[in-house]
Structures are given as C-alpha cells and as structure tokens.
Amino acid sequence: MDVRTEILSTAARLFAERGFDGTTLQAIADEVGIRKPSLLYHYPSKEELRRSVLDNLIGHFSEVLPRLLGAVSRGDERFEVLVRELLTFFREDPDRARLVVRELLDRPAEMREQLAAGVRPWVSLLSEYIRKGAETGELVPDVDPEAYVVHVITLVLAGMAAGPVVTGLVPADSREQAEERHVRELMRIARSSLFATTRGE
Amino acid sequence: MDVRTEILSTAARLFAERGFDGTTLQAIADEVGIRKPSLLYHYPSKEELRRSVLDNLIGHFSEVLPRLLGAVSRGDERFEVLVRELLTFFREDPDRARLVVRELLDRPAEMREQLAAGVRPWVSLLSEYIRKGAETGELVPDVDPEAYVVHVITLVLAGMAAGPVVTGLVPADSREQAEERHVRELMRIARSSLFATTRGE
DNA sequence: ATCCGTGCCTACCGCGCGGTAGAGAAACGC
DNA sequence: GCGTTTCTCTACCGCGCGGTAGGCACGGAT
C-alpha cells in the first residue's frame, strides 16, 4: 500500500476512535512511520485530510449504491436485502459509522446540507414504495414512511457506531453471538413494524 | 444562578456542541463572563469539570428514575409511560443525549463499565417482564428481550442526539411538526414490534 | 552530465492550550 | 479592628499543536 493511502486509512481510524480534535497529525505520522512534514506534503493541511477521509468514505458508499438500487427494484425481497446491505456496509468497518456519527455531532449544519442533497432523495424514494405497499395492504396502514426510514437508518448507524459497548448489554457467550442477536433483532423490529402480516425469516 | 452552576451548565452545553477536545476553558470562561483562572478555582482541572458535568447528568437522570420505577410496576400502560418518560428526559435537553453519545464514542471502555453497572440491571429487569409477556401471548413470541430493549434505547438516544439534523429528512411544515412525526413513529415502531396485537394509541 | 520533480527529512515558528503564582477586594467571625 | 476565608483577578509558564523553510537523495528525461 502506498504512503498516501496508508495515511488516509490511519487518519480515518484515528478520527473515528478519538475524533478530529482529539487526533494530532503527530499521532497519525507516528503510526504510519513517517515524520509530520512528510504527512503534510501529501495532505497540505489537517482540514484537507479530514475532507479526503470523508470523500473516501462517501466513495466507498457509492460503490454499494448499485446493489441498493438493484434491491429496490427487485420486488418482494427488497426490504431484507436493502437493510442487510446497509448493515453490511457499516459492519465491515465500524469506523465508517463512527465517522458519520462524529461528523453529525461536530458539524451539524454542513451535515444537514449533505444529507438533504444525498440522502433525502433516497428517503423519498423508499417512502414512495412504502406508501404504495401500505395502500395495497401489504404493509401496515399507520406507518409514517419518511420517519420510518429515518429510524431504520438511525438504528443501523447508531448500533454499528456504538458497537461492542452497547451489544455488551446483551448477555451472550461471545461478542460475535451478541452481535448476531443484535442484528437479528434489528431486522425483526424493522420488519415487524412495517409488514402487515408477520413473515417467517 | 451562582457561578459554579453557571460554569457547569455552560460547560455541558459546549461539550455537547463541540466535544470535550473541541472546547477550551477560555471559551467556557468567556461565555460565563469570568477569567480562566476563576473557572479553575471552582473546577481545578478540565478533567474535573468533565466529571462534574457527567455526574450532574447522571444526577438528573436519577431524578426521573422513581417515575420509571413506578411505570414498570403499573401494569398495562407500563410500556407507553416508560418509553415516553425516557424520551421526555432527553427531549427536554438534547445536550444530554449528545453528551452521552460523545462519551460513548470518546471513552468506550469507561462507558462500557458504567453501562454494565448502571444500565444492564435495568435491561435485565425489563427483559424479564417482556419474557413473561411473550409467554402469556400478550407480546410477540419471537422477540429477543435484551436486544429489543437496547434497540429502543438506541433509537431514543440517537434520535434526540441527532436532533434537527436527522428530523430534517422528514418533510414537514415546521421543526416541531417534524419532531412530532419522528416521536410518533418511534413509539409506533417500538410498540408494533413488541405487542402481539396492534393497539390503538 | 545535468537538470528537474518527487518525496522525505531536520529545524524551526507562532500560537493557544491547560494550568500556576500570587496579589487584592470583599465578607465574615470574634 | 483584625485576622481569615472566599473569590476573582493579572501575569506568566511550558508544552504541544498545526504548519513552514529549506535542504538532501534519488530517478527519469534530455
């Protein structure tokens, strides 16, 4: 892996762990194994580095977008695939969820704009499908589509961001098992509060 | 309000807004209208101030605990009251939720211990009730009680911490209306994924 | 052979941080 | 009246921060 990439992933990890303000360029440089000015050669300021980390995250997300798009148009299993895809994205690297949550807290104004531009269309689209499903009786009639979608996203994001800290409240033999229970129940809640008739898994 | 209290609430607000690392003692002192050393006279270090802010938060929470306790033993309306009480606690000051989430991210190890000591007993207690309800058929049979409780708490906490940033995804005439929809749907999700038969509100 | 761009370094800068020393004003007990 | 306590202040400290200046080694193009 080349140095630029190594800096990027190290920065992402430390920003997620300690926050932007809690991370020093020195700490990043140390972990990469270079001096601070070398780091600043590749990313001319800390702020620029932050932007790059975020762009990289968004880039990775847009890689799974096609699969999400596919899921929406695939009829019956839509829902399962959609949520599970979202879940997988954050689960394969919990730093992603933590970065998003931190950004949400640290820069609410900017984040609000970004969400309005990048996520709201999605929420609207999914809400349309839900509204139709509610009319045909396949889905529960009293669902509030937009709010529902937001809650499901919140649940996935917050659950993955908190990680072991919160799954630790679920007694289990291993961390994996606790996580498994966590995810299963998340899917169940999302499903059973949306579909009119409970379906087997 | 005396100075000590004023420092405490200002610190809480700024820690919630900008994070612990992102807040300087100077900024707190400025907003209170005193000099930095005066602040350090009342709270001899930044770390001590952080602890005091957290203790204060926990103190306020333990004020609502009796009402929560009451709710658990009050039979049928238990659930509604319980969730709504929790919701109210964080809604009457969203900084509380933000502080908790930040602490969760910044100090996962310490937070894990604190949760294990202070929250897990509650999760267990509620889970017991849910398990009984599931056996009598009043509640859905396939619920995972511990995981369910954790998810509901997550939903409340994350929803309130994100605040307008995320409710902004729900189209509405006013912020209040968006929040109202948000809370309603939260209650609906929590209820409909727990009770076997859907009940009117 | 030389030139130039790339990448990394050592040395350093100014600044704002958390925190300290110590003096002065006000309020209180005796 | 007078010492003591409580509180706030001015002045300062050392440190680690993000960032800069400038040099040196290397490699490819001419």
Short mmCIF file of C-alpha atoms (C1' of nucleotides) in Angstrom, two decimals:
data_model
loop_
_atom_site.label_atom_id
_atom_site.label_comp_id
_atom_site.label_asym_id
_atom_site.label_seq_id
_atom_site.Cartn_x
_atom_site.Cartn_y
_atom_site.Cartn_z
CA MET A 1 0.00 0.00 0.00
CA ASP A 2 1.42 3.40 -0.94
CA VAL A 3 2.01 6.10 1.65
CA ARG A 4 -0.88 8.35 0.68
CA THR A 5 -3.35 5.52 1.12
CA GLU A 6 -1.75 4.45 4.36
CA ILE A 7 -2.06 7.97 5.73
CA LEU A 8 -5.69 8.07 4.67
CA SER A 9 -6.71 4.85 6.37
CA THR A 10 -4.71 5.58 9.51
CA ALA A 11 -6.30 9.02 9.73
CA ALA A 12 -9.75 7.51 9.22
CA ARG A 13 -9.15 5.04 12.03
CA LEU A 14 -7.84 7.65 14.47
CA PHE A 15 -10.51 10.22 13.61
CA ALA A 16 -13.15 7.56 14.25
CA GLU A 17 -11.53 6.47 17.53
CA ARG A 18 -10.56 9.80 19.07
CA GLY A 19 -12.39 12.36 17.00
CA PHE A 20 -10.94 15.03 14.73
CA ASP A 21 -9.89 17.38 17.53
CA GLY A 22 -8.59 14.51 19.61
CA THR A 23 -6.25 13.34 16.86
CA THR A 24 -2.90 15.06 16.22
CA LEU A 25 -1.01 14.97 12.95
CA GLN A 26 1.93 13.71 15.00
CA ALA A 27 -0.07 10.67 16.11
CA ILE A 28 -1.03 9.83 12.53
CA ALA A 29 2.52 10.30 11.29
CA ASP A 30 3.85 8.08 14.07
CA GLU A 31 1.52 5.22 13.22
CA VAL A 32 2.31 5.46 9.55
CA GLY A 33 6.02 5.62 10.36
CA ILE A 34 6.88 8.95 8.76
CA ARG A 35 7.58 12.49 10.01
CA LYS A 36 4.89 15.11 10.31
CA PRO A 37 6.13 17.29 7.41
CA SER A 38 6.04 14.25 5.13
CA LEU A 39 2.40 13.81 6.01
CA LEU A 40 1.77 17.48 5.28
CA TYR A 41 3.45 17.03 1.94
CA HIS A 42 0.71 14.59 0.88
CA TYR A 43 -2.17 16.39 2.58
CA PRO A 44 -1.35 20.07 2.90
CA SER A 45 -3.48 20.64 5.98
CA LYS A 46 -5.34 18.74 8.66
CA GLU A 47 -8.61 20.06 7.31
CA GLU A 48 -7.75 18.76 3.83
CA LEU A 49 -7.01 15.37 5.35
CA ARG A 50 -10.41 15.34 7.01
CA ARG A 51 -12.10 16.12 3.72
CA SER A 52 -10.18 13.36 1.99
CA VAL A 53 -11.18 10.85 4.65
CA LEU A 54 -14.83 11.79 4.21
CA ASP A 55 -14.65 11.76 0.42
CA ASN A 56 -13.12 8.32 0.62
CA LEU A 57 -15.97 7.14 2.85
CA ILE A 58 -18.60 8.53 0.50
CA GLY A 59 -16.74 6.96 -2.39
CA HIS A 60 -16.89 3.53 -0.78
CA PHE A 61 -20.56 4.00 -0.08
CA SER A 62 -21.30 4.86 -3.68
CA GLU A 63 -19.76 1.50 -4.55
CA VAL A 64 -22.60 -0.32 -2.81
CA LEU A 65 -25.21 2.06 -4.20
CA PRO A 66 -25.76 -0.02 -7.35
CA ARG A 67 -26.58 -3.03 -5.22
CA LEU A 68 -29.00 -0.91 -3.19
CA LEU A 69 -30.58 0.36 -6.39
CA GLY A 70 -30.93 -3.21 -7.57
CA ALA A 71 -32.59 -4.19 -4.30
CA VAL A 72 -35.24 -1.50 -4.55
CA SER A 73 -36.43 -2.73 -7.92
CA ARG A 74 -36.33 -6.42 -7.12
CA GLY A 75 -39.82 -6.75 -5.71
CA ASP A 76 -40.50 -8.92 -2.76
CA GLU A 77 -37.14 -9.36 -1.06
CA ARG A 78 -36.40 -5.68 -1.44
CA PHE A 79 -36.63 -4.90 2.16
CA GLU A 80 -34.41 -7.64 3.53
CA VAL A 81 -31.68 -7.02 1.00
CA LEU A 82 -31.79 -3.28 1.43
CA VAL A 83 -31.42 -3.22 5.17
CA ARG A 84 -28.92 -6.02 5.17
CA GLU A 85 -26.80 -4.28 2.55
CA LEU A 86 -26.77 -1.11 4.61
CA LEU A 87 -25.92 -3.10 7.69
CA THR A 88 -23.10 -4.92 5.93
CA PHE A 89 -21.58 -1.68 4.71
CA PHE A 90 -21.17 -0.33 8.22
CA ARG A 91 -20.40 -3.65 9.78
CA GLU A 92 -17.44 -4.43 7.56
CA ASP A 93 -15.77 -1.36 9.04
CA PRO A 94 -17.38 0.15 12.14
CA ASP A 95 -15.13 3.19 11.77
CA ARG A 96 -17.44 4.27 8.98
CA ALA A 97 -20.42 4.50 11.30
CA ARG A 98 -18.36 6.23 13.97
CA LEU A 99 -17.05 8.78 11.48
CA VAL A 100 -20.55 9.59 10.29
CA VAL A 101 -21.90 9.95 13.81
CA ARG A 102 -19.00 12.18 14.83
CA GLU A 103 -19.48 14.33 11.78
CA LEU A 104 -23.18 14.55 12.61
CA LEU A 105 -22.32 15.85 16.07
CA ASP A 106 -19.37 18.06 15.16
CA ARG A 107 -20.67 19.72 12.00
CA PRO A 108 -24.46 19.52 12.12
CA ALA A 109 -25.02 22.39 9.68
CA GLU A 110 -22.78 21.01 6.94
CA MET A 111 -24.06 17.51 7.54
CA ARG A 112 -27.62 18.66 7.27
CA GLU A 113 -26.95 20.06 3.83
CA GLN A 114 -25.12 16.94 2.71
CA LEU A 115 -27.93 14.72 3.93
CA ALA A 116 -30.55 16.89 2.29
CA ALA A 117 -28.70 16.53 -1.00
CA GLY A 118 -27.51 12.93 -0.82
CA VAL A 119 -29.87 11.03 1.42
CA ARG A 120 -33.21 12.76 1.27
CA PRO A 121 -33.93 11.66 -2.32
CA TRP A 122 -33.41 8.11 -1.13
CA VAL A 123 -35.69 8.55 1.80
CA SER A 124 -38.34 9.96 -0.51
CA LEU A 125 -37.95 7.10 -2.98
CA LEU A 126 -38.23 4.41 -0.33
CA SER A 127 -41.13 6.26 1.25
CA GLU A 128 -42.97 6.14 -2.07
CA TYR A 129 -42.65 2.36 -2.15
CA ILE A 130 -43.80 2.10 1.43
CA ARG A 131 -46.80 4.32 0.76
CA LYS A 132 -47.84 2.10 -2.14
CA GLY A 133 -47.36 -1.02 -0.05
CA ALA A 134 -49.47 0.50 2.69
CA GLU A 135 -52.27 1.18 0.20
CA THR A 136 -52.32 -2.37 -1.14
CA GLY A 137 -52.49 -3.68 2.41
CA GLU A 138 -49.18 -5.50 2.18
CA LEU A 139 -47.72 -3.09 4.70
CA VAL A 140 -49.18 -1.67 7.89
CA PRO A 141 -51.50 1.27 7.22
CA ASP A 142 -50.39 3.57 10.01
CA VAL A 143 -46.71 3.73 9.10
CA ASP A 144 -45.15 7.17 8.63
CA PRO A 145 -42.88 6.32 5.69
CA GLU A 146 -40.25 9.06 5.96
CA ALA A 147 -39.97 8.81 9.71
CA TYR A 148 -39.82 5.02 9.49
CA VAL A 149 -36.93 5.07 7.03
CA VAL A 150 -35.04 7.59 9.14
CA HIS A 151 -35.50 5.41 12.21
CA VAL A 152 -34.21 2.30 10.49
CA ILE A 153 -31.14 4.14 9.23
CA THR A 154 -30.59 5.57 12.71
CA LEU A 155 -30.82 2.13 14.22
CA VAL A 156 -28.25 0.66 11.85
CA LEU A 157 -25.89 3.61 12.13
CA ALA A 158 -26.08 4.05 15.89
CA GLY A 159 -25.91 0.32 16.55
CA MET A 160 -22.77 -0.10 14.49
CA ALA A 161 -21.18 3.08 15.84
CA ALA A 162 -21.69 2.06 19.43
CA GLY A 163 -20.51 -1.45 18.63
CA PRO A 164 -19.39 -3.69 21.47
CA VAL A 165 -20.11 -1.00 24.05
CA VAL A 166 -23.81 -1.43 23.59
CA THR A 167 -24.01 -5.03 22.46
CA GLY A 168 -22.23 -5.70 25.75
CA LEU A 169 -25.59 -5.10 27.39
CA VAL A 170 -26.90 -8.23 25.71
CA PRO A 171 -25.66 -11.25 27.67
CA ALA A 172 -24.01 -13.75 25.35
CA ASP A 173 -21.18 -16.26 25.23
CA SER A 174 -19.15 -14.28 22.75
CA ARG A 175 -19.00 -10.90 21.12
CA GLU A 176 -19.98 -12.49 17.82
CA GLN A 177 -23.05 -14.05 19.34
CA ALA A 178 -24.11 -10.79 20.95
CA GLU A 179 -23.68 -9.04 17.63
CA GLU A 180 -25.68 -11.76 15.88
CA ARG A 181 -28.56 -11.33 18.33
CA HIS A 182 -28.30 -7.57 17.92
CA VAL A 183 -28.58 -7.71 14.14
CA ARG A 184 -31.35 -10.34 14.15
CA GLU A 185 -33.48 -8.30 16.48
CA LEU A 186 -32.83 -5.16 14.47
CA MET A 187 -34.10 -6.91 11.35
CA ARG A 188 -37.09 -8.25 13.24
CA ILE A 189 -38.06 -4.86 14.61
CA ALA A 190 -37.71 -3.21 11.21
CA ARG A 191 -39.71 -5.97 9.53
CA SER A 192 -42.48 -6.46 12.08
CA SER A 193 -43.18 -2.74 12.32
CA LEU A 194 -43.56 -2.48 8.56
CA PHE A 195 -45.28 -5.61 7.26
CA ALA A 196 -48.94 -6.16 7.97
CA THR A 197 -48.58 -9.93 8.35
CA THR A 198 -45.57 -11.30 10.14
CA ARG A 199 -43.46 -13.35 7.82
CA GLY A 200 -41.01 -16.14 8.71
CA GLU A 201 -37.34 -15.35 8.22
CA MET B 1 -27.82 31.19 39.46
CA ASP B 2 -24.45 31.05 41.22
CA VAL B 3 -21.21 30.94 39.29
CA ARG B 4 -20.40 27.28 39.88
CA THR B 5 -23.73 26.24 38.43
CA GLU B 6 -23.37 28.63 35.55
CA ILE B 7 -19.97 27.19 34.71
CA LEU B 8 -21.40 23.70 34.87
CA SER B 9 -24.28 24.30 32.50
CA THR B 10 -22.17 26.32 30.08
CA ALA B 11 -19.56 23.57 30.02
CA ALA B 12 -22.26 20.96 29.45
CA ARG B 13 -23.63 22.91 26.52
CA LEU B 14 -20.25 23.46 24.91
CA PHE B 15 -19.04 19.89 25.50
CA ALA B 16 -22.24 18.65 23.85
CA GLU B 17 -21.90 21.05 20.93
CA ARG B 18 -18.18 20.88 20.19
CA GLY B 19 -16.96 17.88 22.13
CA PHE B 20 -14.58 17.79 25.06
CA ASP B 21 -11.42 18.25 23.00
CA GLY B 22 -13.08 20.89 20.87
CA THR B 23 -13.96 23.03 23.87
CA THR B 24 -11.39 25.29 25.54
CA LEU B 25 -11.56 26.55 29.09
CA GLN B 26 -11.19 30.02 27.64
CA ALA B 27 -14.40 29.59 25.63
CA ILE B 28 -16.32 28.46 28.70
CA ALA B 29 -14.93 31.30 30.81
CA ASP B 30 -15.83 33.84 28.10
CA GLU B 31 -19.45 32.70 27.92
CA VAL B 32 -19.81 32.74 31.67
CA GLY B 33 -18.17 36.16 31.79
CA ILE B 34 -15.23 35.39 34.06
CA ARG B 35 -11.48 34.83 33.59
CA LYS B 36 -9.96 31.44 33.08
CA PRO B 37 -8.25 31.25 36.50
CA SER B 38 -11.59 31.98 38.19
CA LEU B 39 -13.04 29.00 36.40
CA LEU B 40 -10.11 26.88 37.51
CA TYR B 41 -10.70 28.00 41.06
CA HIS B 42 -14.12 26.31 41.04
CA TYR B 43 -13.10 23.29 38.98
CA PRO B 44 -9.39 22.66 39.45
CA SER B 45 -8.90 20.99 36.08
CA LYS B 46 -10.67 20.47 32.77
CA GLU B 47 -10.93 16.78 33.51
CA GLU B 48 -12.61 17.51 36.85
CA LEU B 49 -15.08 19.74 35.04
CA ARG B 50 -15.90 16.93 32.64
CA ARG B 51 -16.55 14.58 35.54
CA SER B 52 -18.79 17.13 37.22
CA VAL B 53 -20.80 17.63 34.05
CA LEU B 54 -21.33 13.88 33.77
CA ASP B 55 -22.17 13.46 37.43
CA ASN B 56 -24.71 16.22 37.08
CA LEU B 57 -26.27 14.46 34.10
CA ILE B 58 -26.49 11.18 35.95
CA GLY B 59 -27.92 13.04 38.91
CA HIS B 60 -30.71 14.50 36.82
CA PHE B 61 -31.42 11.10 35.35
CA SER B 62 -31.74 9.53 38.76
CA GLU B 63 -34.43 12.11 39.46
CA VAL B 64 -36.68 10.55 36.84
CA LEU B 65 -35.79 7.02 37.93
CA PRO B 66 -38.60 6.85 40.52
CA ARG B 67 -41.12 7.63 37.81
CA LEU B 68 -39.59 4.93 35.64
CA LEU B 69 -39.73 2.51 38.55
CA GLY B 70 -43.36 3.40 39.04
CA ALA B 71 -44.08 2.79 35.38
CA VAL B 72 -42.63 -0.70 35.41
CA SER B 73 -44.95 -1.82 38.19
CA ARG B 74 -48.08 -0.13 36.88
CA GLY B 75 -49.31 -2.93 34.68
CA ASP B 76 -50.83 -2.22 31.31
CA GLU B 77 -49.60 1.24 30.40
CA ARG B 78 -46.10 0.38 31.50
CA PHE B 79 -44.64 0.43 28.10
CA GLU B 80 -46.02 3.74 26.89
CA VAL B 81 -45.09 5.58 30.04
CA LEU B 82 -41.64 4.06 30.18
CA VAL B 83 -40.59 4.96 26.67
CA ARG B 84 -42.24 8.35 26.81
CA GLU B 85 -40.53 9.14 30.09
CA LEU B 86 -37.16 8.24 28.62
CA LEU B 87 -37.94 10.28 25.54
CA THR B 88 -39.00 13.26 27.62
CA PHE B 89 -35.82 13.18 29.63
CA PHE B 90 -33.63 13.56 26.58
CA ARG B 91 -36.00 15.82 24.73
CA GLU B 92 -36.18 18.45 27.42
CA ASP B 93 -32.46 18.98 26.87
CA PRO B 94 -30.93 17.40 23.75
CA ASP B 95 -27.46 18.18 25.10
CA ARG B 96 -27.96 15.22 27.40
CA ALA B 97 -28.25 12.81 24.51
CA ARG B 98 -25.34 14.41 22.70
CA LEU B 99 -23.15 14.21 25.80
CA VAL B 100 -23.92 10.53 26.24
CA VAL B 101 -23.26 9.72 22.60
CA ARG B 102 -19.99 11.63 22.64
CA GLU B 103 -18.90 9.87 25.79
CA LEU B 104 -19.83 6.57 24.18
CA LEU B 105 -17.54 7.37 21.26
CA ASP B 106 -14.70 9.03 23.16
CA ARG B 107 -14.39 6.71 26.14
CA PRO B 108 -15.88 3.35 25.12
CA ALA B 109 -14.05 1.36 27.79
CA GLU B 110 -15.15 3.52 30.73
CA MET B 111 -18.64 3.83 29.31
CA ARG B 112 -18.92 0.09 28.93
CA GLU B 113 -18.21 -0.37 32.62
CA GLN B 114 -20.65 2.34 33.63
CA LEU B 115 -23.36 0.87 31.45
CA ALA B 116 -22.71 -2.61 32.77
CA ALA B 117 -23.14 -1.30 36.30
CA GLY B 118 -25.92 1.22 35.85
CA VAL B 119 -27.97 0.17 32.86
CA ARG B 120 -27.64 -3.57 32.50
CA PRO B 121 -29.71 -4.32 35.62
CA TRP B 122 -32.48 -2.27 34.05
CA VAL B 123 -32.19 -4.06 30.76
CA SER B 124 -32.41 -7.37 32.61
CA LEU B 125 -35.43 -6.28 34.62
CA LEU B 126 -37.35 -5.06 31.59
CA SER B 127 -36.34 -8.17 29.70
CA GLU B 128 -37.88 -10.31 32.42
CA TYR B 129 -41.20 -8.54 32.01
CA ILE B 130 -41.00 -8.92 28.25
CA ARG B 131 -40.24 -12.61 28.54
CA LYS B 132 -43.27 -13.14 30.74
CA GLY B 133 -45.45 -11.15 28.36
CA ALA B 134 -44.20 -13.24 25.48
CA GLU B 135 -45.16 -16.44 27.32
CA THR B 136 -48.69 -15.27 28.06
CA GLY B 137 -49.12 -14.34 24.41
CA GLU B 138 -49.64 -10.67 25.10
CA LEU B 139 -46.34 -9.90 23.40
CA VAL B 140 -44.84 -11.29 20.22
CA PRO B 141 -43.17 -14.67 20.79
CA ASP B 142 -40.01 -14.14 18.73
CA VAL B 143 -38.78 -11.01 20.47
CA ASP B 144 -35.22 -11.02 21.79
CA PRO B 145 -35.88 -9.08 25.01
CA GLU B 146 -32.40 -7.76 25.80
CA ALA B 147 -31.67 -6.83 22.21
CA TYR B 148 -35.10 -5.23 21.87
CA VAL B 149 -34.60 -3.02 24.91
CA VAL B 150 -31.17 -1.97 23.69
CA HIS B 151 -32.58 -1.05 20.30
CA VAL B 152 -35.34 1.08 21.77
CA ILE B 153 -32.87 2.94 23.97
CA THR B 154 -30.58 3.40 20.98
CA LEU B 155 -33.43 4.80 18.94
CA VAL B 156 -34.39 7.33 21.59
CA LEU B 157 -30.82 8.36 22.33
CA ALA B 158 -29.62 8.60 18.74
CA GLY B 159 -32.78 10.31 17.56
CA MET B 160 -32.52 13.00 20.21
CA ALA B 161 -28.74 13.40 19.78
CA ALA B 162 -29.05 13.90 16.04
CA GLY B 163 -31.97 16.21 16.55
CA PRO B 164 -32.95 18.54 13.73
CA VAL B 165 -30.18 17.23 11.50
CA VAL B 166 -31.98 13.97 11.01
CA THR B 167 -35.57 15.04 11.52
CA GLY B 168 -34.81 17.43 8.68
CA LEU B 169 -35.08 14.42 6.40
CA VAL B 170 -38.74 14.20 7.23
CA PRO B 171 -40.58 16.81 5.19
CA ALA B 172 -42.82 18.92 7.40
CA ASP B 173 -44.10 22.46 7.78
CA SER B 174 -42.18 23.15 10.95
CA ARG B 175 -39.43 21.70 13.08
CA GLU B 176 -41.99 20.94 15.78
CA GLN B 177 -44.15 19.02 13.37
CA ALA B 178 -41.18 17.01 12.07
CA GLU B 179 -40.21 16.19 15.62
CA GLU B 180 -43.76 15.20 16.43
CA ARG B 181 -43.85 12.79 13.47
CA HIS B 182 -40.45 11.47 14.49
CA VAL B 183 -41.55 10.70 18.04
CA ARG B 184 -44.90 9.24 16.98
CA GLU B 185 -43.27 6.86 14.56
CA LEU B 186 -40.67 5.90 17.14
CA MET B 187 -43.44 4.95 19.55
CA ARG B 188 -45.28 3.07 16.84
CA ILE B 189 -42.21 1.07 15.83
CA ALA B 190 -41.40 0.21 19.43
CA ARG B 191 -44.99 -0.77 20.16
CA SER B 192 -45.83 -2.68 17.00
CA SER B 193 -42.66 -4.75 17.16
CA LEU B 194 -43.43 -5.76 20.74
CA PHE B 195 -47.15 -6.30 21.09
CA ALA B 196 -48.81 -9.30 19.51
CA THR B 197 -51.98 -7.42 18.63
CA THR B 198 -51.73 -3.89 17.39
CA ARG B 199 -53.39 -1.48 19.76
CA GLY B 200 -54.81 1.94 19.02
CA GLU B 201 -52.95 4.86 20.50
"C1'" DA C 1 26.45 15.28 -17.16
"C1'" DT C 2 22.83 17.87 -15.82
"C1'" DC C 3 18.51 19.23 -14.72
"C1'" DC C 4 14.13 18.91 -12.54
"C1'" DG C 5 10.35 16.89 -9.96
"C1'" DT C 6 9.23 13.91 -6.20
"C1'" DG C 7 9.35 12.55 -1.55
"C1'" DC C 8 11.15 12.70 2.81
"C1'" DC C 9 13.84 14.82 6.17
"C1'" DT C 10 15.75 18.32 10.24
"C1'" DA C 11 14.99 22.52 12.28
"C1'" DC C 12 12.10 25.85 13.46
"C1'" DC C 13 7.91 29.25 14.19
"C1'" DG C 14 3.96 31.43 16.44
"C1'" DC C 15 0.08 30.44 18.92
"C1'" DG C 16 -3.21 28.90 22.04
"C1'" DC C 17 -3.65 25.37 25.21
"C1'" DG C 18 -4.22 23.71 30.35
"C1'" DG C 19 -2.54 25.19 34.42
"C1'" DT C 20 0.14 28.12 38.33
"C1'" DA C 21 1.71 32.09 41.38
"C1'" DG C 22 0.38 35.35 43.93
"C1'" DA C 23 -1.85 39.77 44.94
"C1'" DG C 24 -6.05 42.32 46.01
"C1'" DA C 25 -11.05 43.07 47.30
"C1'" DA C 26 -14.96 41.82 49.87
"C1'" DA C 27 -17.33 39.42 53.61
"C1'" DC C 28 -17.30 37.28 57.97
"C1'" DG C 29 -16.27 35.74 62.92
"C1'" DC C 30 -14.51 37.36 67.08
"C1'" DG D 1 -10.14 46.43 64.50
"C1'" DC D 2 -8.17 42.45 62.63
"C1'" DG D 3 -7.05 38.01 61.00
"C1'" DT D 4 -9.13 34.52 57.97
"C1'" DT D 5 -11.62 32.74 54.34
"C1'" DT D 6 -13.61 33.15 49.79
"C1'" DC D 7 -13.34 34.61 45.35
"C1'" DT D 8 -11.53 36.97 41.40
"C1'" DC D 9 -8.06 38.95 39.09
"C1'" DT D 10 -3.24 40.00 36.23
"C1'" DA D 11 0.75 37.96 34.73
"C1'" DC D 12 3.04 34.25 33.43
"C1'" DC D 13 4.84 29.22 32.25
"C1'" DG D 14 5.93 25.15 29.47
"C1'" DC D 15 4.22 22.40 26.05
"C1'" DG D 16 2.42 20.53 22.03
"C1'" DC D 17 -0.21 21.98 18.37
"C1'" DG D 18 -0.68 22.87 13.00
"C1'" DG D 19 2.17 24.50 9.73
"C1'" DT D 20 6.71 26.40 7.14
"C1'" DA D 21 11.57 26.76 5.24
"C1'" DG D 22 14.73 24.69 3.09
"C1'" DG D 23 17.99 21.03 2.11
"C1'" DC D 24 19.19 16.35 0.54
"C1'" DA D 25 18.73 11.89 -2.04
"C1'" DC D 26 17.05 9.67 -5.82
"C1'" DG D 27 15.33 8.70 -10.56
"C1'" DG D 28 13.92 9.65 -15.14
"C1'" DA D 29 14.24 12.71 -19.23
"C1'" DT D 30 17.15 15.23 -22.24
#
